[in-house]
Amino acid sequence: MSNRIKEIYTRLVDHFGPQHWWPGDTPFEIMLGAVLTQNTSWRNVSMVIETLRQDGLLSFEALEDLPLEVLAEKIRPSGYYNQKARRLKGLFAAIREDSGSLEDFFNQDTYTLREKLLAVKGIGPETADSITLYAAGKPVFVVDAYTYRILLRHDLIAEDAGYEEIQELFLGKLPTEAQLFNEYHALLVRLAKEYCKKSNPLCDSCPLHGL
C-alpha cells in the first residue's frame, strides 16, 4: 500500500510537474477561497475575490467589519451566499476571540488549529484541512471527492471509506511535509479533471494506467 501511494505521486509529478497550489496571494485570501469554493467552481470564487480586491475589501479587518447582509451580496456569485456569509462571520469571530489576529491563529500547532477550525459552524474536514494546509502551511492532507474517486478506482479504499480513513492512507505512509501534501493533493485534482473524470474517464491514456 505504501509503495502504491508513493508510486502514484511519482507518476503524477513526472507527468504533470509541480502545480504550485493554492491560488491566492495571501493566507487570508486562501482561507476565504477555501470557504467560498464549497459547492461551486473556482471560477465563481475568483470572480468574488477579484471584486473584493477592486472594492478594497480583501482583508480580514474589512470583511470582519462588513455587515452580514452586505457581505452576503458581495459573495453572491459563489452560491449559497447567505449561508457562506454566516460561516465567514463565524470564522472571523472565532479567530478574533481565540487569537486576536489571523497570523497568531495560524501560528498554532497543526492539531490545535484544525480542531478550532472544525469547531466553527459550517467548517467541515475538507475546508478545515484546506485552510490548515494551504493558508497556514501546516502538514495535513486534504481529502476531497477527487481523491475518493481516484483511490476507489484503483482499489485502494472501500466504497464506504470515510474522510479520516482516506486521509490516514497519506498521513501514515508519507513524510509529514506540508509541501509534499500540497503538491500531492493538487496533482490528484489535476488527474481527476483531465483523466479520472466522473463520466467517461480516460483510463487508457491515464498516467496511472497499469498501476
C-alpha angles and dihedrals in degrees: 000000000000091000092050092051089051093043091055090055093047093050094047094048090049091049103039106019124215116338101200096213148208109056106230141092100225138025089251093052090049092049091049091050092050090059097040094050092065107120095352142080124269089240090067091047091051089053092054094045093049091050091050089049092052090048092051092244102114098113138088093245095047096051092039089059095043114104113252095245092049091049090051091054092047092055096039095118090063091066128233083050099165091051093045092047090056091048092051092048090050091049093048091049092049092050093047093047094045103042111357093233140041092240093056091043091055092046091073121103119275098256095046093047093048093049092050091050091049089053090064112095111253096017108115130183097276094050093042091050093046089055093043094050105033104029101032097030094229122150107255127126119239116220120197140159090279092055091049093049095049096046093045092052090052093049093244093126138026120250091251095049113140131221098263093045092054092044091053090059087069101031092050098046106036134062111271097250125140094211092052092049090045094054095040094054092045091051092051090053090050091049093049093050097046105031116359093057123170090243126028098006117200096233099157094058096035116123088231094054110136094014 
